[in-house]
Short mmCIF file of C-alpha atoms and ligand atoms in Angstrom, two decimals:
data_model
loop_
_atom_site.label_atom_id
_atom_site.label_comp_id
_atom_site.label_asym_id
_atom_site.label_seq_id
_atom_site.Cartn_x
_atom_site.Cartn_y
_atom_site.Cartn_z
CA PRO B 17 -7.20 -15.71 20.12
CA THR B 18 -5.75 -14.56 23.33
CA GLN B 19 -2.99 -16.24 22.50
CA LEU B 20 -2.59 -14.00 19.20
CA ALA B 21 -3.33 -11.48 20.97
CA ALA B 22 0.18 -12.03 23.83
CA ARG B 23 2.53 -13.05 21.31
CA ALA B 24 1.63 -9.46 19.88
CA ALA B 25 1.61 -7.83 22.86
CA TYR B 26 5.09 -9.73 23.21
CA LEU B 27 6.71 -8.03 20.44
CA LEU B 28 5.26 -4.78 20.51
CA ARG B 29 7.11 -5.13 24.13
CA GLY B 30 10.15 -6.92 22.38
CA ASN B 31 10.47 -3.41 20.17
CA ASP B 32 10.26 -0.77 22.49
CA LEU B 33 13.41 1.39 23.23
CA GLY B 34 11.87 3.25 26.22
CA THR B 35 10.02 6.10 24.95
CA MET B 36 9.71 4.88 20.86
CA THR B 37 8.79 0.90 19.71
CA SER B 38 11.02 0.72 16.75
CA ALA B 39 8.97 0.27 13.26
CA ALA B 40 10.66 -3.51 13.16
CA PRO B 41 13.84 -4.84 14.75
CA ARG B 42 15.84 -5.16 12.69
CA LEU B 43 14.94 -3.32 8.91
CA TYR B 44 13.74 0.12 10.52
CA PRO B 45 15.50 -0.04 14.45
CA HIS B 46 13.83 3.27 14.41
CA MET B 47 10.74 5.34 15.28
CA TRP B 48 8.42 6.29 11.90
CA SER B 49 5.79 8.43 11.57
CA TRP B 50 3.01 6.59 10.54
CA ASP B 51 3.83 3.33 12.44
CA ALA B 52 4.00 5.31 15.48
CA ALA B 53 0.65 5.95 15.38
CA PHE B 54 -0.34 2.29 14.51
CA VAL B 55 1.60 1.57 17.30
CA ALA B 56 -0.29 3.79 19.31
CA VAL B 57 -3.56 2.10 18.01
CA GLY B 58 -2.73 -1.14 19.00
CA LEU B 59 -0.68 -0.06 22.24
CA ALA B 60 -3.73 1.83 23.13
CA PRO B 61 -5.92 -1.41 24.83
CA LEU B 62 -2.52 -2.26 26.32
CA SER B 63 -1.76 0.58 27.97
CA VAL B 64 -3.64 4.40 27.37
CA GLU B 65 -0.10 5.75 29.27
CA ARG B 66 2.45 3.43 26.42
CA ALA B 67 0.48 4.59 23.97
CA VAL B 68 0.22 8.24 25.01
CA ILE B 69 4.07 8.12 24.96
CA GLU B 70 4.66 6.92 21.52
CA LEU B 71 2.67 9.69 19.95
CA ASP B 72 4.51 11.85 22.44
CA THR B 73 7.47 11.48 21.72
CA LEU B 74 6.77 11.34 17.85
CA LEU B 75 5.29 14.98 18.26
CA SER B 76 8.19 16.05 19.96
CA ALA B 77 10.21 16.12 17.09
CA GLN B 78 8.18 17.87 14.84
CA TRP B 79 9.52 20.69 13.08
CA LYS B 80 9.12 24.44 13.10
CA ASN B 81 6.81 25.10 10.79
CA GLY B 82 4.69 21.89 11.51
CA MET B 83 6.09 18.71 9.27
CA ILE B 84 5.76 15.28 11.93
CA PRO B 85 9.14 13.83 10.09
CA HIS B 86 9.15 10.43 8.49
CA ILE B 87 11.91 9.24 11.02
CA VAL B 88 12.75 9.61 14.21
CA PHE B 89 16.12 8.27 15.36
CA ALA B 90 16.93 6.49 17.97
CA ASN B 91 19.80 7.70 20.00
CA GLY B 92 22.77 5.55 19.93
CA VAL B 93 21.31 2.81 17.47
CA ASP B 94 22.84 2.65 13.86
CA GLY B 95 22.41 -0.47 10.85
CA TYR B 96 20.03 2.05 8.96
CA PHE B 97 20.43 3.94 5.80
CA PRO B 98 20.13 6.64 5.14
CA GLY B 99 20.43 8.12 8.80
CA PRO B 100 21.30 10.94 10.19
CA ALA B 101 24.76 11.48 8.78
CA ARG B 102 23.11 11.59 5.20
CA TRP B 103 19.99 13.97 6.17
CA GLU B 104 21.72 16.32 8.83
CA CYS B 105 18.70 18.14 8.50
CA ARG B 106 19.79 19.28 12.14
CA LYS B 107 22.86 21.37 10.39
CA LEU B 108 20.92 22.22 7.01
CA ALA B 109 17.18 22.85 8.07
CA ALA B 110 16.50 25.39 9.58
CA ASN B 111 12.46 24.16 10.28
CA ALA B 112 14.50 20.94 11.99
CA PRO B 113 14.48 20.64 15.71
CA ASP B 114 17.89 20.80 17.51
CA ASP B 115 17.77 18.31 20.24
CA LEU B 116 16.72 15.41 18.35
CA ASP B 117 17.82 13.68 15.09
CA THR B 118 15.40 13.05 12.10
CA SER B 119 14.84 12.69 8.55
CA GLY B 120 13.54 15.72 6.39
CA ILE B 121 10.56 14.44 4.80
CA THR B 122 7.35 13.62 6.09
CA GLN B 123 5.17 10.48 5.84
CA PRO B 124 0.70 9.79 5.82
CA PRO B 125 -1.35 11.51 8.27
CA VAL B 126 -2.69 8.86 9.76
CA HIS B 127 -2.32 10.39 13.56
CA ALA B 128 -6.00 11.24 14.45
CA ILE B 129 -6.72 7.74 14.20
CA ALA B 130 -4.80 6.78 16.54
CA VAL B 131 -5.61 9.94 18.75
CA GLN B 132 -9.05 8.48 18.15
CA ARG B 133 -8.66 4.72 19.13
CA ILE B 134 -6.82 6.15 22.74
CA LEU B 135 -9.49 8.59 23.05
CA ASP B 136 -12.01 5.66 22.50
CA HIS B 137 -9.84 2.90 25.37
CA SER B 138 -9.23 5.73 27.60
CA ARG B 139 -13.15 5.52 28.64
CA ARG B 140 -13.19 1.69 29.12
CA HIS B 141 -11.28 2.57 32.42
CA GLY B 142 -11.35 4.64 35.52
CA ARG B 143 -11.00 8.54 36.28
CA SER B 144 -7.09 8.29 36.13
CA THR B 145 -6.33 6.63 32.80
CA ARG B 146 -8.97 9.02 31.01
CA SER B 147 -7.39 11.98 32.49
CA VAL B 148 -4.17 11.28 30.70
CA ALA B 149 -5.78 10.57 27.58
CA GLU B 150 -7.53 14.08 28.24
CA GLU B 151 -5.03 15.77 29.29
CA PHE B 152 -2.57 14.79 26.06
CA LEU B 153 -4.85 15.76 24.09
CA ASN B 154 -5.17 18.88 25.78
CA ARG B 155 -1.25 19.52 25.74
CA ARG B 156 -1.28 18.15 21.50
CA TRP B 157 -3.71 19.31 20.07
CA PRO B 158 -2.04 22.52 18.90
CA ASP B 159 0.65 20.32 17.96
CA LEU B 160 -2.14 17.98 16.06
CA VAL B 161 -3.74 21.27 14.61
CA ARG B 162 0.21 22.41 13.08
CA TRP B 163 0.95 19.10 11.74
CA HIS B 164 -2.29 19.38 9.81
CA ARG B 165 -2.14 23.08 8.56
CA TRP B 166 0.76 22.51 7.19
CA LEU B 167 0.05 19.93 4.79
CA ALA B 168 -2.95 21.78 3.94
CA HIS B 169 -0.34 25.09 3.80
CA ALA B 170 3.20 23.80 2.77
CA ARG B 171 1.84 20.88 0.83
CA ASP B 172 -0.95 22.54 -1.05
CA PRO B 173 0.38 25.69 -1.90
CA LYS B 174 -1.93 25.65 -5.09
CA GLU B 175 -5.25 24.85 -3.10
CA THR B 176 -6.07 21.90 -5.69
CA GLY B 177 -7.49 19.79 -2.98
CA ARG B 178 -4.62 17.30 -2.76
CA ILE B 179 -1.35 17.02 -1.38
CA THR B 180 2.03 17.26 -3.22
CA LEU B 181 4.56 14.76 -1.86
CA TYR B 182 8.55 14.94 -3.15
CA HIS B 183 9.86 11.77 -2.03
CA GLY B 184 7.83 8.58 -2.74
CA TRP B 185 8.84 7.45 0.99
CA GLU B 186 6.62 10.45 1.62
CA SER B 187 3.81 8.03 0.55
CA GLY B 188 4.74 5.09 2.23
CA MET B 189 4.01 2.54 -1.00
CA ASP B 190 7.42 2.90 -1.51
CA ASN B 191 8.12 1.74 -5.11
CA SER B 192 4.66 1.78 -6.17
CA PRO B 193 3.58 1.14 -9.79
CA ARG B 194 1.73 4.39 -9.13
CA TRP B 195 5.44 6.49 -8.86
CA ASP B 196 7.71 4.36 -11.89
CA ARG B 197 7.01 7.25 -14.74
CA ALA B 198 7.20 9.61 -11.35
CA TYR B 199 10.63 8.10 -11.13
CA GLU B 200 12.22 7.28 -14.95
CA HIS B 201 12.51 11.65 -14.45
CA VAL B 202 14.42 11.12 -12.02
CA VAL B 203 18.36 11.55 -13.16
CA PRO B 204 20.81 11.04 -9.83
CA GLY B 205 23.21 13.54 -10.66
CA ASP B 206 26.51 13.36 -8.87
CA LEU B 207 25.58 11.31 -6.20
CA PRO B 208 27.11 10.45 -2.70
CA PRO B 209 27.93 7.04 -2.33
CA TYR B 210 26.20 4.87 -0.03
CA ARG B 211 26.53 1.32 1.59
CA ARG B 212 22.32 0.02 1.81
CA GLU B 213 21.79 -1.78 4.62
CA ASP B 214 18.13 -3.40 4.13
CA VAL B 215 19.12 -5.62 1.42
CA LEU B 216 21.28 -7.08 4.37
CA VAL B 217 18.26 -7.66 6.99
CA VAL B 218 15.78 -8.93 4.06
CA SER B 219 18.28 -11.90 2.53
CA ASP B 220 16.08 -11.58 -0.67
CA PRO B 221 17.04 -8.77 -2.24
CA THR B 222 13.75 -8.45 -4.48
CA GLN B 223 11.26 -8.78 -1.87
CA ARG B 224 12.55 -5.07 -1.07
CA PRO B 225 14.01 -2.13 -3.92
CA THR B 226 16.23 -2.53 -6.68
CA ASP B 227 19.38 -0.53 -6.95
CA ARG B 228 18.06 1.25 -9.57
CA GLU B 229 15.15 2.75 -7.75
CA TYR B 230 17.94 3.41 -4.33
CA ASP B 231 20.17 5.41 -6.39
CA ARG B 232 16.51 7.26 -7.07
CA TYR B 233 15.70 7.54 -3.57
CA LEU B 234 19.10 8.60 -2.49
CA TRP B 235 18.96 11.61 -5.60
CA LEU B 236 15.91 12.98 -4.37
CA VAL B 237 17.33 13.40 -0.73
CA GLU B 238 20.69 14.86 -2.19
CA GLN B 239 17.80 17.73 -3.66
CA MET B 240 16.09 18.31 -0.64
CA ARG B 241 19.46 18.56 1.33
CA ARG B 242 20.83 20.89 -1.43
CA ALA B 243 17.04 22.99 -0.80
CA GLY B 244 17.76 23.40 2.93
CA TYR B 245 14.45 20.88 2.81
CA ASP B 246 13.24 24.99 2.49
CA ASP B 247 8.92 23.96 1.76
CA TYR B 248 9.07 26.91 -0.79
CA GLN B 249 12.21 25.57 -2.40
CA LEU B 250 11.02 21.94 -2.68
CA ALA B 251 8.29 23.08 -4.52
CA SER B 252 10.63 24.52 -7.55
CA THR B 253 13.45 22.70 -7.35
CA MET B 254 12.34 19.06 -6.60
CA SER B 255 12.42 17.12 -10.24
CA PHE B 256 9.86 14.53 -8.34
CA ALA B 257 6.42 15.77 -7.50
CA VAL B 258 2.84 14.11 -7.54
CA GLU B 259 0.17 14.62 -5.68
CA ASP B 260 -1.13 11.29 -4.00
CA VAL B 261 -4.51 10.99 -3.62
CA PHE B 262 -4.25 8.05 -0.98
CA VAL B 263 -2.95 10.40 1.55
CA THR B 264 -5.09 13.08 0.43
CA GLY B 265 -7.25 10.28 0.76
CA ILE B 266 -6.09 10.08 4.47
CA PHE B 267 -6.11 13.78 5.73
CA ALA B 268 -9.68 14.36 4.75
CA LEU B 269 -10.29 11.47 6.81
CA ALA B 270 -8.24 12.27 9.32
CA CYS B 271 -9.31 16.43 9.35
CA GLU B 272 -13.09 14.81 10.10
CA VAL B 273 -11.45 12.39 13.04
CA LEU B 274 -9.85 15.57 14.67
CA ALA B 275 -12.49 17.73 14.09
CA ASN B 276 -14.61 15.32 15.65
CA ILE B 277 -12.93 15.37 18.36
CA GLY B 278 -12.12 18.69 19.16
CA GLU B 279 -15.81 19.40 19.07
CA GLU B 280 -16.60 16.29 21.76
CA TYR B 281 -13.37 16.97 23.99
CA LYS B 282 -14.12 21.61 23.45
CA GLN B 283 -11.21 22.57 21.65
CA PRO B 284 -10.74 25.70 20.24
CA HIS B 285 -13.87 26.88 18.49
CA ALA B 286 -11.36 28.18 15.09
CA ASP B 287 -9.38 25.12 15.16
CA VAL B 288 -12.15 22.95 14.62
CA ARG B 289 -14.09 25.17 11.67
CA ASP B 290 -10.10 24.82 10.19
CA LEU B 291 -10.17 21.20 10.30
CA TYR B 292 -14.01 21.25 9.11
CA ALA B 293 -12.95 23.00 5.81
CA TRP B 294 -9.72 21.25 5.16
CA ALA B 295 -11.54 17.99 5.03
CA ASP B 296 -14.45 19.36 2.70
CA ARG B 297 -11.77 20.89 0.90
CA PHE B 298 -10.04 17.42 0.62
CA ARG B 299 -12.47 15.21 -0.11
CA ALA B 300 -13.63 17.33 -2.86
CA GLY B 301 -9.84 16.40 -4.74
CA VAL B 302 -10.39 12.66 -4.10
CA VAL B 303 -13.44 13.25 -5.71
CA ALA B 304 -12.42 14.99 -8.70
CA THR B 305 -9.82 12.47 -10.07
CA ALA B 306 -12.18 9.65 -9.46
CA ASP B 307 -13.24 8.02 -12.38
CA ALA B 308 -16.68 9.15 -12.80
CA ARG B 309 -17.93 5.31 -13.77
CA THR B 310 -16.49 3.29 -11.41
CA GLY B 311 -15.24 5.91 -8.82
CA ALA B 312 -11.65 4.90 -8.98
CA ALA B 313 -9.09 7.67 -7.72
CA ARG B 314 -5.87 9.00 -9.75
CA ASP B 315 -2.84 10.19 -8.59
CA PHE B 316 -1.12 13.34 -10.01
CA ASP B 317 2.01 14.11 -11.40
CA VAL B 318 3.12 17.35 -11.09
CA ARG B 319 6.27 17.50 -13.32
CA LEU B 320 4.92 15.26 -16.39
CA GLN B 321 1.11 17.18 -15.58
CA ARG B 322 -0.53 14.33 -16.49
CA TRP B 323 -2.65 11.55 -14.02
CA ILE B 324 -1.50 8.11 -13.05
CA ASN B 325 -3.26 5.22 -13.92
CA THR B 326 -2.35 2.19 -11.87
CA GLU B 327 -4.52 -0.22 -10.16
CA THR B 328 -3.39 -0.25 -6.45
CA LEU B 329 -4.86 1.20 -3.27
CA SER B 330 -4.53 4.38 -4.25
CA MET B 331 -8.00 3.78 -6.64
CA PHE B 332 -9.88 3.46 -3.30
CA ALA B 333 -8.97 6.65 -1.59
CA PRO B 334 -12.61 8.19 -2.15
CA LEU B 335 -13.60 4.98 0.37
CA LEU B 336 -11.55 6.31 3.04
CA CYS B 337 -13.01 10.05 3.14
CA GLY B 338 -16.35 9.51 1.81
CA GLY B 339 -18.22 12.21 -0.79
CA LEU B 340 -18.76 10.26 -4.13
CA PRO B 341 -22.00 9.76 -5.75
CA ARG B 342 -23.97 6.40 -4.41
CA ASP B 343 -23.88 4.32 -6.69
CA THR B 344 -20.21 5.18 -7.87
CA GLU B 345 -19.39 4.34 -3.92
CA ARG B 346 -21.45 1.12 -4.57
CA SER B 347 -19.15 0.61 -7.91
CA LEU B 348 -15.72 1.59 -6.38
CA LEU B 349 -16.80 -1.47 -3.77
CA ARG B 350 -17.27 -3.69 -6.39
CA VAL B 351 -14.36 -3.13 -7.45
CA PHE B 352 -12.23 -3.49 -4.22
CA GLU B 353 -14.16 -7.09 -3.24
CA GLY B 354 -14.55 -8.10 -7.09
CA PRO B 355 -12.04 -10.31 -8.51
CA ARG B 356 -9.04 -6.91 -9.29
CA PHE B 357 -8.49 -6.87 -5.68
CA CYS B 358 -9.94 -8.54 -3.05
CA GLY B 359 -12.39 -10.93 -4.85
CA HIS B 360 -9.32 -12.15 -7.03
CA PRO B 361 -10.14 -15.95 -7.35
CA ASP B 362 -6.22 -17.10 -6.51
CA LEU B 363 -5.91 -15.12 -3.05
CA ARG B 364 -5.41 -17.13 0.05
CA TYR B 365 -6.99 -14.17 1.97
CA ALA B 366 -10.20 -12.14 1.16
CA LEU B 367 -7.35 -8.69 1.61
CA PRO B 368 -6.34 -5.90 -0.93
CA PRO B 369 -3.46 -6.50 -2.45
CA SER B 370 -1.18 -3.35 -2.60
CA THR B 371 -1.57 -3.77 -6.59
CA SER B 372 -4.12 -5.38 -8.21
CA PRO B 373 -2.87 -9.16 -9.30
CA VAL B 374 -4.85 -8.47 -12.74
CA SER B 375 -2.39 -5.46 -13.62
CA LYS B 376 0.66 -5.93 -15.64
CA ASP B 377 2.50 -3.89 -12.62
CA PHE B 378 2.10 -6.71 -10.50
CA ARG B 379 4.74 -8.29 -8.92
CA SER B 380 3.47 -10.99 -6.32
CA ARG B 381 6.98 -10.69 -3.43
CA GLU B 382 8.28 -6.97 -4.71
CA TYR B 383 7.19 -4.57 -1.75
CA TRP B 384 4.18 -1.59 -2.86
CA ARG B 385 3.81 -3.76 -5.83
CA GLY B 386 1.35 -6.79 -5.36
CA PRO B 387 1.79 -8.36 -1.88
CA VAL B 388 -1.01 -7.89 0.96
CA TRP B 389 0.06 -5.17 4.03
CA PRO B 390 -2.00 -6.32 6.95
CA VAL B 391 -1.49 -3.01 8.11
CA MET B 392 -3.71 -1.46 4.94
CA SER B 393 -6.22 -4.25 5.73
CA TRP B 394 -6.36 -2.47 8.77
CA LEU B 395 -6.62 0.90 8.22
CA PHE B 396 -9.91 -0.07 5.71
CA SER B 397 -11.51 -1.85 8.43
CA TRP B 398 -11.28 0.53 10.90
CA VAL B 399 -12.70 2.52 7.93
CA PHE B 400 -14.96 0.38 7.36
CA ALA B 401 -16.69 0.27 9.96
CA ARG B 402 -16.55 4.19 10.66
CA ARG B 403 -18.20 4.37 7.31
CA GLY B 404 -21.14 1.54 8.67
CA TRP B 405 -20.69 -1.34 6.61
CA ALA B 406 -19.58 -3.61 9.76
CA GLU B 407 -20.36 -6.62 7.89
CA ARG B 408 -17.20 -5.86 5.24
CA SER B 409 -15.23 -4.42 8.06
CA PHE B 410 -15.75 -7.91 9.76
CA MET B 411 -14.80 -9.54 6.47
CA LEU B 412 -11.75 -7.66 6.49
CA ARG B 413 -10.93 -8.58 10.34
CA ALA B 414 -11.42 -12.12 9.94
CA GLU B 415 -9.04 -12.49 6.63
CA GLY B 416 -6.71 -10.07 8.82
CA LEU B 417 -6.90 -12.07 12.24
CA ARG B 418 -6.55 -15.50 9.60
CA GLN B 419 -4.12 -14.20 7.83
CA ALA B 420 -2.15 -13.20 10.89
CA SER B 421 -2.24 -16.77 12.57
CA ASP B 422 1.03 -17.70 11.17
CA GLY B 423 2.24 -15.58 13.82
CA SER B 424 5.23 -14.16 12.27
CA PHE B 425 3.97 -10.48 11.97
CA ALA B 426 5.17 -10.32 8.94
CA GLU B 427 5.28 -6.81 7.38
CA TYR B 428 3.56 -8.11 4.37
CA TYR B 429 2.36 -11.30 2.34
CA GLU B 430 2.54 -13.19 -0.84
CA PRO B 431 -1.22 -12.60 -1.88
CA PHE B 432 -1.70 -16.31 -3.25
CA THR B 433 1.23 -18.70 -1.18
CA GLY B 434 0.29 -16.39 1.84
CA GLU B 435 4.52 -16.82 2.39
CA PRO B 436 5.33 -13.47 5.12
CA LEU B 437 7.42 -11.42 3.32
CA GLY B 438 9.92 -8.30 4.69
CA SER B 439 10.64 -8.10 8.17
CA MET B 440 9.37 -10.31 10.45
CA GLN B 441 8.08 -8.78 13.79
CA GLN B 442 6.86 -5.60 12.33
CA SER B 443 5.55 -3.51 14.74
CA TRP B 444 2.37 -2.63 13.11
CA THR B 445 1.45 -6.10 11.77
CA ALA B 446 0.95 -6.63 15.41
CA ALA B 447 -0.07 -3.40 16.25
CA SER B 448 -3.55 -4.05 13.64
CA VAL B 449 -4.16 -7.79 15.31
CA LEU B 450 -4.25 -6.43 18.97
CA ASP B 451 -6.65 -4.00 17.53
CA TRP B 452 -8.96 -6.25 16.12
CA LEU B 453 -8.27 -8.07 19.65
CA GLY B 454 -9.33 -5.58 21.72
C1 LIG D 504 12.63 1.83 3.95
O1 LIG D 504 13.84 2.39 4.25
O2 LIG D 504 12.71 1.28 3.49
C2 LIG D 504 11.27 3.32 4.29
O3 LIG D 504 10.10 2.40 4.01
C3 LIG D 504 11.81 4.25 3.94
O4 LIG D 504 10.97 5.52 4.93
#
């Protein structure tokens, strides 16, 4: 284990560009929003100071409306498509920062978890490290609250208690079967030509989304450009709009985590009150989608006005934020641990696959259509510990570490064979390992 931790630390140092850690050396050579949060979780046990820098870099790219963009582009680094020239946010978006290149969409709000881990680790150290963490919190608190306020307002304009996304990339689970039907209704129009870079890096293209999917991803970017990335316009013009129950579960959790931090570290009372109110509202939004018997949650397609029924990780959103009646929660845990997910008899490790192996949508090697993502195992293990399920958390950690012992730090794994897939040396995989071993 110490050797694995040393390799993970070495990997993060290798991916360190100075004030940001690239999400992966070749496939994702820039900073991704939720990757950066998980990376900060992994940096915290190594250096609280460096973890703080990671979040500072991300927050310095925050938009004027409060959005944290999904990519902060590293200066002078090429090799990723769509890059700044395709997004053109500084030219087209009134809200984009003036001095940095970013994308024009967002990603799941896991950042409060990183702040929590930084504070946890800072307490193990002397006064100077503690003050670095607390100075960071005081300085960035208003930005963190602005970020949550933007999500609660701009992304839930009708107050359904669920976060609306206008691009599948915003879910972080780009090609999940959750979005298949919504994408069928995205009909690419006059799409400027482009060349993919990702399939040049991952040599087996079947591990990545298809060209047909990419056309739709790029068409949505085109629609956003035409709307000037304006929150208000997106709501009426985008051909893709879904209420993402998993992002909503993360958001409810993150609001509560941040509210707890705010209370403990004496941040403004009015902010803490808002954060608790959002935690309640979005928890209720998640619970309202859940099946009365199994507790499984569902996404909602805003354009088609219909529920999305797929067997994916999104079913487990209520486990992240709580709120289900006790018996229903037990049922949902049984689904998580049973033969449709972690307990499927052919799995190499008892970890949750991104899509259930018994679903017709399951593809064992295709990105979010089946593979096991270590960072998701980490997220569930952290949340389960927080919720008081120590045994369950420990099992995920033990299995996650067994999987990681191959030393590839892959982005995702084939669930049956354990073959590492996608990008190797993925920063957030190393970060997960570091937190588990920290
Ligand atoms: C990618 O490029 O594959 C990312 O997931 C999109 O942000």
